[in-house]
Amino acid sequence: MTVQARARNRSGGRAARREIRTAPKFDMLPGLERNIPLCEVMDGAQVEKIDNASMDILENVGVQFRDSIALEDWKKAGAKVDGEIVYLDRGLVRELIKTIPETFTYHARNPKNNVKLGGKNAVFVPMTGAPFLRDLDDVRRNPTLDDLAMFHKLSHMMPALHSSAHHIVEPYDHPISQRHLRITYSSMKHSDKMFMGMTTSPKNAEDVLDMCAILFGEDFIDQNPVTTGNCNGNSPLVWDEVMLGAMRAFCRRNQPVLCSPFVLGGANTPASVPATVAQLNAEALSALAYTQVIRKGAPAIYGHYLSTVSMKSGAPMAGTPEISLMNFMIGQMARFYKVPWRTSNTLGGAKTLDAQSGYESATTLSAVTHAGANYIWHSAGWNEAGMHCSVAKFVVDAEQCAMAYRMAEGPKWHDFDTALKAVPDVGPGGHYLGHPHTQENFQEAFFMPELFDNNSIEQWIAEGSKEITARALEHARKLLKEYEEPKLDDAKNEELLDYIARREREIPAADALNQSH
């Protein structure tokens, strides 16, 4: 072989390797294993002070359980029950929450997408519950089932998102009473990552779990987490019948629930960060303890939704310093009790994907990453205090999560010695751009965002002066064009569709949640 031929071969090989490195990657990142220090804003005495205050609330103020079954369960468990108020002895609470698994593994339809949760392990999950969307043309409108499918497809394509969630947006073209069936099927069909299960009524929760049993097998889900339910508390100190019924449905079948007090700081909690955390902690502990009354050893997650309230308008605020501080503190409390914990991520009150939206979301993303959160929910799309999910913000947020993921992995030392050898090769006054080590490793060494524009202003103008929203929407369209559906097993797909058809015959179409069919 001639010298020229060998050179062409080497050049072709480098080009091929470069093409592989720079090709778009849609495979899901493994669950995040955090390798940076935690931000802990309380010392040991302050953690114990919060714990003691929360236990005092549980023992002396009590928690209202507006559910006759739960009240009977608590009586049998040895709690003091007076009407609907349950007074929980701290010893009973500590004994119950000891059986919550500190870590567990979520099983996805595609086993390659299984993820571990708890301890150092975390996942990013998209937002849910938006009654509006900003679509591919950035128009704010009511969503449909096709819009929901679009977000599930985008969730599948974004490497840093570990879940397709559930009702990212509300599909208004289906009756409320039957909507949960189509939402769950869309989560299962359009992505083979893990997903969330609807808890909008106990009956809805049972339907979701029946569909999970079809997809994974009843025996399998009895031993392995495959979905997640969220149960919101009514702060201050109330758990209602709907949430408790859904909680029982999930726990009985060994599926994790987020025990989530809904905090509007200063409105339904004291106007104090430490006192708010003490109340929230009591609320979360009461629900976590009840999960173990339902089924000892069932996985459960310390949850919350955090917002502070503007005393000017009464509107919830996002990205405030107090929300960050509360996340740091709640992380410490969850680790004190040795349970996994959930937070909310890229929240924003802005009406468009503007600077306010970016600042709000980035502030909280940084805080929850350094707080050591495990189940990082509402990680993509949230804007306008959750009133809409923005397609543009969805893909930008997902890339931000990928950047946070890279930061939280910590420095990579695997090629330190090899990289250091480049220093004498280049020497004083040289540059590393053409060095073989740079050519081989630049893609991995430094994160290069696709959606941020770092070119010169001349190049930016030449390319159409596109702002971030336009670039993000172009990117979303490209992803959807390249999307390939991860096909369900034909037999399971048919069984799921038969189940949906049967339940839609049994549940009357109505603009109300199904509570009785």
Coordinates of C-alpha atoms in Angstrom, one line a residue:
M1 CA 0.0 0.0 0.0
T2 CA 1.4 3.4 -0.9
V3 CA 2.0 6.1 1.6
Q4 CA -0.8 8.2 0.0
A5 CA -3.2 5.3 0.4
R6 CA -2.3 4.7 4.0
A7 CA -2.8 8.4 4.7
R8 CA -6.3 8.3 3.0
N9 CA -7.2 5.3 5.1
R10 CA -6.1 7.1 8.3
S11 CA -8.0 10.2 7.3
G12 CA -11.1 8.2 6.4
G13 CA -11.0 6.4 9.7
R14 CA -10.7 9.7 11.6
A15 CA -13.6 11.1 9.6
A16 CA -15.7 8.0 10.3
R17 CA -15.0 8.2 14.0
R18 CA -15.7 11.9 14.1
E19 CA -19.0 11.3 12.3
I20 CA -20.0 8.7 14.9
R21 CA -19.0 11.0 17.8
T22 CA -20.9 14.0 16.4
A23 CA -24.0 12.1 15.3
P24 CA -27.2 12.9 17.3
K25 CA -27.7 10.5 20.2
F26 CA -31.2 9.6 21.4
D27 CA -30.4 6.7 23.8
M28 CA -31.4 7.5 27.3
L29 CA -28.7 8.4 29.7
P30 CA -28.4 6.0 32.6
G31 CA -29.9 7.1 35.8
L32 CA -27.8 9.9 37.3
E33 CA -25.3 8.9 40.0
R34 CA -24.4 12.1 41.7
N35 CA -20.6 12.5 42.5
I36 CA -20.5 16.1 43.7
P37 CA -20.8 17.3 47.3
L38 CA -24.3 18.0 48.7
C39 CA -25.3 21.5 49.7
E40 CA -26.5 21.2 53.3
V41 CA -27.6 24.4 55.0
M42 CA -28.4 22.9 58.5
D43 CA -26.1 21.4 61.1
G44 CA -27.1 18.3 63.0
A45 CA -28.7 20.2 65.8
Q46 CA -30.9 22.1 63.3
V47 CA -32.0 18.9 61.6
E48 CA -33.0 17.5 65.0
K49 CA -34.8 20.7 65.7
I50 CA -37.0 20.4 62.6
D51 CA -37.6 16.7 63.3
N52 CA -38.7 17.5 66.9
A53 CA -41.0 20.3 65.8
S54 CA -42.6 18.0 63.2
M55 CA -43.1 15.3 65.7
D56 CA -44.7 17.8 68.1
I57 CA -47.1 18.7 65.3
L58 CA -48.0 15.1 64.7
E59 CA -48.5 14.3 68.4
N60 CA -50.2 17.5 69.5
V61 CA -51.9 19.1 66.5
G62 CA -52.6 16.0 64.5
V63 CA -53.3 15.4 60.8
Q64 CA -56.8 15.3 59.3
F65 CA -57.4 12.1 57.3
R66 CA -60.7 12.6 55.5
D67 CA -61.2 9.0 54.8
S68 CA -63.0 6.4 56.8
I69 CA -60.8 3.5 55.7
A70 CA -57.6 5.3 56.6
L71 CA -59.1 6.2 60.0
E72 CA -59.8 2.5 60.7
D73 CA -56.3 1.6 59.5
W74 CA -54.8 4.1 61.9
K75 CA -56.8 2.8 64.8
K76 CA -55.6 -0.7 64.1
A77 CA -52.0 0.5 63.9
G78 CA -52.3 2.0 67.4
A79 CA -52.7 5.7 66.6
K80 CA -55.0 8.0 68.6
V81 CA -58.0 9.0 66.4
D82 CA -60.4 11.7 67.3
G83 CA -63.1 12.2 64.6
E84 CA -61.0 12.7 61.5
I85 CA -57.9 13.9 63.3
V86 CA -55.1 11.4 63.7
Y87 CA -52.5 12.0 66.4
L88 CA -49.3 10.1 65.6
D89 CA -46.8 9.2 68.3
R90 CA -43.2 9.8 67.2
G91 CA -42.2 6.3 68.1
L92 CA -44.9 4.8 65.9
V93 CA -43.9 7.1 63.0
R94 CA -40.3 6.2 63.3
E95 CA -41.1 2.5 63.5
L96 CA -43.3 2.6 60.4
I97 CA -41.0 4.6 58.1
K98 CA -38.0 2.3 58.9
T99 CA -39.5 -0.2 56.4
I100 CA -39.5 2.2 53.4
P101 CA -36.7 1.1 51.0
E102 CA -33.9 3.5 50.9
T103 CA -33.2 2.6 47.3
F104 CA -35.0 0.6 44.6
T105 CA -35.0 0.0 40.9
Y106 CA -37.6 1.2 38.4
H107 CA -38.3 -1.3 35.6
A108 CA -39.0 0.0 32.2
R109 CA -40.6 -1.7 29.2
N110 CA -37.1 -1.7 27.7
P111 CA -34.8 -3.2 30.4
K112 CA -31.9 -1.0 29.1
N113 CA -33.9 1.9 30.5
N114 CA -34.3 0.6 34.1
V115 CA -33.1 3.1 36.6
K116 CA -32.1 3.0 40.3
L117 CA -33.6 5.6 42.7
G118 CA -32.5 6.7 46.1
G119 CA -29.2 7.5 47.8
K120 CA -26.9 9.1 45.1
N121 CA -29.2 8.0 42.3
A122 CA -31.6 10.4 40.6
V123 CA -33.9 10.7 37.6
F124 CA -35.3 13.6 35.5
V125 CA -39.1 13.4 34.8
P126 CA -41.0 15.9 32.6
M127 CA -43.7 18.2 33.8
T128 CA -47.4 17.0 34.0
G129 CA -50.9 18.5 34.4
A130 CA -50.8 21.5 32.1
P131 CA -54.3 22.5 30.9
F132 CA -52.7 24.5 28.0
L133 CA -49.7 24.1 25.7
R134 CA -47.6 26.3 23.6
D135 CA -47.4 24.3 20.4
L136 CA -44.9 23.8 17.6
D137 CA -46.0 27.3 16.3
D138 CA -45.7 28.7 19.9
V139 CA -49.4 29.2 20.0
R140 CA -51.1 28.9 23.4
R141 CA -54.2 26.6 23.1
N142 CA -56.0 23.6 24.6
P143 CA -54.2 20.3 24.1
T144 CA -55.5 17.1 22.5
L145 CA -54.4 13.5 22.7
D146 CA -52.2 14.0 19.7
D147 CA -50.4 16.8 21.6
L148 CA -49.9 14.5 24.5
A149 CA -48.5 11.9 22.2
M150 CA -46.1 14.5 20.8
F151 CA -44.7 15.2 24.2
H152 CA -44.4 11.5 25.0
K153 CA -42.4 11.1 21.8
L154 CA -40.2 14.1 22.7
S155 CA -39.7 12.5 26.1
H156 CA -38.6 9.3 24.4
M157 CA -36.1 11.2 22.3
M158 CA -34.5 13.4 25.0
P159 CA -31.5 11.5 26.5
A160 CA -31.6 13.2 29.9
L161 CA -35.3 12.5 30.5
H162 CA -35.8 9.1 32.2
S163 CA -39.6 9.0 32.0
S164 CA -42.5 9.8 29.7
A165 CA -44.5 10.8 32.8
H166 CA -48.3 10.7 32.2
H167 CA -50.6 13.7 31.4
I168 CA -47.9 16.2 30.4
V169 CA -50.9 18.1 29.0
E170 CA -54.6 17.4 29.5
P171 CA -56.2 15.9 26.3
Y172 CA -59.4 17.9 26.1
D173 CA -60.7 15.8 23.2
H174 CA -61.5 12.9 25.5
P175 CA -64.0 12.8 28.3
I176 CA -62.6 13.4 31.8
S177 CA -64.0 10.2 33.1
Q178 CA -62.2 8.1 30.6
R179 CA -59.1 10.2 29.9
H180 CA -56.8 8.3 32.3
L181 CA -57.0 5.2 30.1
R182 CA -55.8 7.0 26.9
I183 CA -53.1 8.9 28.9
T184 CA -51.7 5.7 30.3
Y185 CA -51.7 4.0 26.9
S186 CA -50.0 6.9 25.3
S187 CA -47.2 6.8 27.9
M188 CA -46.8 3.1 27.3
K189 CA -47.0 3.2 23.5
H190 CA -44.8 6.1 22.5
S191 CA -41.9 5.5 24.9
D192 CA -40.2 2.4 26.4
K193 CA -38.9 4.4 29.4
M194 CA -40.7 4.3 32.8
F195 CA -43.8 6.3 33.2
M196 CA -46.2 7.7 35.8
G197 CA -49.7 6.5 36.8
M198 CA -52.8 8.6 37.2
T199 CA -54.1 9.0 40.8
T200 CA -57.0 11.4 40.0
S201 CA -59.3 8.9 41.7
P202 CA -59.0 5.5 43.3
K203 CA -60.8 3.8 40.4
N204 CA -58.5 5.6 37.9
A205 CA -55.4 4.3 39.9
E206 CA -56.8 0.8 39.8
D207 CA -57.2 1.0 36.0
V208 CA -53.6 2.2 35.6
L209 CA -52.3 -0.6 37.7
D210 CA -54.4 -3.2 35.8
M211 CA -52.8 -1.8 32.6
C212 CA -49.4 -2.1 34.2
A213 CA -50.2 -5.8 35.0
I214 CA -51.1 -6.4 31.4
L215 CA -47.8 -4.8 30.2
F216 CA -45.5 -6.4 32.8
G217 CA -47.4 -9.2 34.4
E218 CA -49.2 -9.2 37.8
D219 CA -46.6 -11.2 39.6
F220 CA -43.8 -8.9 38.2
I221 CA -45.4 -5.7 39.4
D222 CA -46.0 -7.2 42.8
Q223 CA -42.2 -7.4 43.3
N224 CA -40.9 -4.6 41.1
P225 CA -41.7 -0.9 40.7
V226 CA -42.8 0.0 37.2
T227 CA -44.7 3.2 37.6
T228 CA -45.2 6.1 40.1
G229 CA -48.3 7.6 41.6
N230 CA -48.4 11.1 43.1
C231 CA -50.6 11.9 46.1
N232 CA -50.9 15.5 47.0
G233 CA -51.7 16.7 50.5
N234 CA -53.9 19.7 51.2
S235 CA -51.7 21.9 53.4
P236 CA -52.0 22.6 56.2
L237 CA -52.2 19.0 57.6
V238 CA -55.0 17.4 55.5
W239 CA -55.0 14.2 53.4
D240 CA -58.3 13.6 51.5
E241 CA -60.3 10.6 50.5
V242 CA -59.3 10.7 46.8
M243 CA -55.6 10.8 47.4
L244 CA -55.7 8.2 50.2
G245 CA -57.7 5.8 48.1
A246 CA -55.2 6.1 45.2
M247 CA -52.4 5.7 47.6
R248 CA -53.9 2.4 48.8
A249 CA -54.3 1.2 45.2
F250 CA -50.6 1.8 44.5
C251 CA -49.1 0.6 47.8
R252 CA -51.2 -2.6 47.8
R253 CA -49.6 -3.5 44.5
N254 CA -46.1 -2.5 45.6
Q255 CA -45.9 0.6 43.3
P256 CA -44.2 3.8 44.6
V257 CA -46.1 6.9 45.6
L258 CA -44.9 10.4 46.0
C259 CA -46.2 11.7 49.3
S260 CA -46.4 15.4 48.4
P261 CA -47.6 18.2 50.6
F262 CA -48.6 21.1 48.4
V263 CA -46.9 24.1 49.8
L264 CA -47.7 27.7 49.0
G265 CA -45.3 29.4 51.4
G266 CA -46.9 32.1 53.4
A267 CA -50.5 31.1 52.4
N268 CA -50.9 27.5 53.7
T269 CA -47.7 27.5 55.8
P270 CA -46.2 29.9 58.2
A271 CA -44.3 32.9 56.8
S272 CA -40.9 31.3 57.7
V273 CA -38.7 28.9 55.9
P274 CA -37.8 26.7 58.8
A275 CA -41.3 26.6 60.2
T276 CA -42.7 25.8 56.7
V277 CA -40.2 22.9 56.4
A278 CA -41.3 21.7 59.9
Q279 CA -45.0 21.6 58.8
L280 CA -44.3 20.1 55.4
N281 CA -42.1 17.5 57.1
A282 CA -44.9 16.5 59.5
E283 CA -47.3 16.2 56.5
A284 CA -45.0 14.1 54.5
L285 CA -44.1 11.8 57.4
S286 CA -47.8 11.2 58.2
A287 CA -48.3 10.0 54.6
L288 CA -45.1 8.0 54.4
A289 CA -46.0 6.3 57.6
Y290 CA -49.5 5.4 56.2
T291 CA -47.9 3.8 53.1
Q292 CA -46.4 1.3 55.5
V293 CA -49.7 0.7 57.3
I294 CA -51.1 -0.3 53.9
R295 CA -48.2 -2.6 53.0
K296 CA -45.0 -3.0 55.0
G297 CA -42.0 -2.5 52.8
A298 CA -43.8 -0.8 49.9
P299 CA -41.6 1.8 48.2
A300 CA -42.5 5.4 48.9
I301 CA -41.0 8.7 48.2
Y302 CA -40.9 11.8 50.4
G303 CA -42.5 14.4 48.2
H304 CA -43.5 18.0 48.0
Y305 CA -44.5 20.8 45.7
L306 CA -42.8 24.0 46.7
S307 CA -43.9 27.5 45.8
T308 CA -43.8 30.9 47.7
V309 CA -46.7 33.3 47.4
S310 CA -46.6 36.9 46.2
M311 CA -48.1 39.0 48.9
K312 CA -48.9 41.6 46.1
S313 CA -51.1 39.3 44.0
G314 CA -51.5 36.0 45.8
A315 CA -49.9 34.3 42.8
P316 CA -47.3 31.5 43.3
M317 CA -43.7 32.4 42.5
A318 CA -40.9 30.2 41.1
G319 CA -37.2 30.4 41.3
T320 CA -37.1 32.3 44.6
P321 CA -34.2 31.9 47.1
E322 CA -36.5 30.5 49.7
I323 CA -37.5 27.6 47.4
S324 CA -33.8 26.7 47.0
L325 CA -33.3 26.9 50.8
M326 CA -36.3 24.7 51.4
N327 CA -35.0 22.1 48.9
F328 CA -31.6 22.0 50.6
M329 CA -33.4 21.5 54.0
I330 CA -35.9 18.9 52.7
G331 CA -33.0 16.9 51.2
Q332 CA -31.3 16.8 54.6
M333 CA -34.6 15.7 56.3
A334 CA -35.2 12.9 53.8
R335 CA -31.6 11.6 54.3
F336 CA -32.1 11.8 58.0
Y337 CA -35.1 9.4 57.7
K338 CA -33.2 7.4 55.0
V339 CA -36.0 7.7 52.4
P340 CA -35.8 8.8 48.7
W341 CA -37.2 12.2 48.0
R342 CA -38.9 14.1 45.1
T343 CA -38.7 17.7 44.1
S344 CA -39.9 20.0 41.3
N345 CA -37.4 21.2 38.9
T346 CA -37.5 23.8 36.1
L347 CA -40.6 25.7 37.3
G348 CA -41.4 29.2 36.0
G349 CA -44.1 31.8 36.2
A350 CA -43.2 33.5 32.9
K351 CA -45.7 33.5 30.1
T352 CA -43.2 32.7 27.3
L353 CA -39.8 31.2 27.0
D354 CA -38.1 34.5 27.9
A355 CA -35.3 35.6 30.2
Q356 CA -37.5 35.3 33.3
S357 CA -38.4 31.8 32.4
G358 CA -34.8 30.9 32.0
Y359 CA -33.6 32.5 35.2
E360 CA -36.4 30.9 37.3
S361 CA -35.8 27.4 35.9
A362 CA -32.0 27.6 36.1
T363 CA -32.1 28.7 39.7
T364 CA -34.2 25.8 40.8
L365 CA -32.4 23.3 38.6
S366 CA -29.1 24.2 40.2
A367 CA -30.6 24.0 43.7
V368 CA -32.3 20.6 43.3
T369 CA -29.1 19.2 41.8
H370 CA -27.0 20.3 44.7
A371 CA -29.7 19.4 47.2
G372 CA -29.3 15.7 46.1
A373 CA -32.9 15.2 45.0
N374 CA -33.8 11.7 43.7
Y375 CA -37.1 12.0 41.8
I376 CA -36.7 15.3 39.9
W377 CA -40.2 15.9 38.6
H378 CA -41.4 18.8 36.4
S379 CA -38.1 18.8 34.6
A380 CA -39.2 19.9 31.2
G381 CA -41.8 22.3 29.8
W382 CA -43.3 24.0 32.8
N383 CA -44.2 27.7 32.4
E384 CA -46.9 30.1 33.5
A385 CA -47.1 28.5 37.0
G386 CA -47.8 25.1 35.3
M387 CA -50.7 26.4 33.3
H388 CA -49.0 25.5 30.0
C389 CA -46.4 23.2 28.7
S390 CA -44.2 24.8 26.1
V391 CA -42.8 22.7 23.3
A392 CA -39.8 25.1 23.0
K393 CA -39.1 25.2 26.7
F394 CA -39.6 21.4 26.9
V395 CA -36.6 20.7 24.6
V396 CA -34.5 23.5 26.1
D397 CA -35.2 22.3 29.7
A398 CA -34.3 18.7 28.7
E399 CA -30.9 19.9 27.4
Q400 CA -30.4 21.9 30.6
C401 CA -31.1 18.6 32.5
A402 CA -28.4 17.0 30.4
M403 CA -26.0 19.8 31.4
A404 CA -26.9 19.4 35.1
Y405 CA -26.4 15.6 34.7
R406 CA -22.9 16.2 33.4
M407 CA -22.1 18.6 36.2
A408 CA -23.5 16.2 38.9
E409 CA -21.3 13.4 37.6
G410 CA -18.3 15.3 38.8
P411 CA -14.9 15.5 37.1
K412 CA -13.9 12.6 34.9
W413 CA -10.4 11.3 35.7
H414 CA -10.2 8.3 33.4
D415 CA -8.0 9.9 30.8
F416 CA -6.1 12.3 33.1
D417 CA -2.6 10.8 32.3
T418 CA -3.3 10.6 28.6
A419 CA -4.5 14.2 28.4
L420 CA -1.5 15.4 30.4
K421 CA 0.8 13.9 27.8
A422 CA -0.5 16.5 25.3
V423 CA 1.1 19.3 27.3
P424 CA 4.7 18.7 26.3
D425 CA 3.5 17.9 22.7
V426 CA 2.0 21.3 22.3
G427 CA 4.5 23.3 24.5
P428 CA 4.5 27.0 25.3
G429 CA 2.5 29.2 22.9
G430 CA 0.9 26.4 21.0
H431 CA -2.7 25.2 20.8
Y432 CA -4.5 21.9 21.3
L433 CA -7.2 22.2 18.6
G434 CA -5.4 19.9 16.2
H435 CA -3.9 17.5 18.8
P436 CA -5.0 13.9 18.4
H437 CA -6.2 13.7 22.0
T438 CA -8.4 16.8 21.4
Q439 CA -9.8 15.3 18.2
E440 CA -10.6 12.0 19.9
N441 CA -12.1 13.5 23.1
F442 CA -13.5 16.9 22.6
Q443 CA -17.1 15.6 22.3
E444 CA -16.9 14.0 25.8
A445 CA -14.6 16.5 27.4
F446 CA -16.8 19.6 27.2
F447 CA -20.6 19.7 26.9
M448 CA -21.6 21.5 23.7
P449 CA -25.3 22.6 23.8
E450 CA -27.2 22.2 20.6
L451 CA -29.8 24.9 21.4
F452 CA -27.5 27.7 22.6
D453 CA -26.0 30.0 20.0
N454 CA -22.3 30.8 20.7
N455 CA -21.4 31.9 17.2
S456 CA -20.3 35.5 16.3
I457 CA -23.1 38.0 15.8
E458 CA -22.2 38.1 12.1
Q459 CA -22.8 34.4 11.7
W460 CA -26.0 34.6 13.9
I461 CA -27.4 37.4 11.6
A462 CA -26.4 35.4 8.5
E463 CA -28.3 32.4 9.8
G464 CA -31.5 34.4 10.3
S465 CA -31.0 36.1 13.8
K466 CA -33.0 33.2 15.4
E467 CA -33.8 33.5 19.1
I468 CA -33.8 30.5 21.4
T469 CA -37.6 29.9 20.9
A470 CA -37.3 29.6 17.1
R471 CA -34.2 27.3 17.4
A472 CA -35.9 25.1 20.0
L473 CA -39.1 24.7 17.8
E474 CA -36.9 23.8 14.8
H475 CA -35.2 21.2 17.0
A476 CA -38.5 19.8 18.2
R477 CA -39.7 19.4 14.7
K478 CA -36.5 17.6 13.7
L479 CA -36.8 15.2 16.7
L480 CA -40.4 14.4 15.8
K481 CA -39.4 13.7 12.2
E482 CA -36.7 11.4 13.3
Y483 CA -38.8 9.6 16.0
E484 CA -39.2 5.9 15.7
E485 CA -41.9 4.2 17.8
P486 CA -40.6 1.5 20.2
K487 CA -43.3 -1.0 19.2
L488 CA -45.3 -2.7 21.9
D489 CA -45.6 -6.5 21.8
D490 CA -48.5 -7.2 19.5
A491 CA -50.3 -9.4 22.0
K492 CA -49.9 -7.0 24.9
N493 CA -50.9 -4.1 22.7
E494 CA -54.1 -5.9 21.7
E495 CA -54.8 -6.8 25.3
L496 CA -54.3 -3.1 26.4
L497 CA -56.7 -1.9 23.7
D498 CA -59.3 -4.5 24.6
Y499 CA -59.0 -3.4 28.3
I500 CA -59.5 0.3 27.3
A501 CA -62.4 -0.5 25.1
R502 CA -64.1 -2.5 27.9
R503 CA -63.5 0.2 30.5
E504 CA -64.8 2.9 28.2
R505 CA -68.0 0.9 27.8
E506 CA -68.3 0.5 31.6
I507 CA -67.4 4.1 32.5
P508 CA -70.0 6.6 31.3
A509 CA -68.5 9.5 29.3
A510 CA -68.7 12.5 31.6
D511 CA -66.9 15.7 32.4
A512 CA -66.1 14.4 35.9
L513 CA -63.6 12.0 37.4
N514 CA -64.7 8.4 37.6
Q515 CA -65.3 7.5 41.3
S516 CA -67.7 4.6 41.1
H517 CA -67.4 2.5 37.9

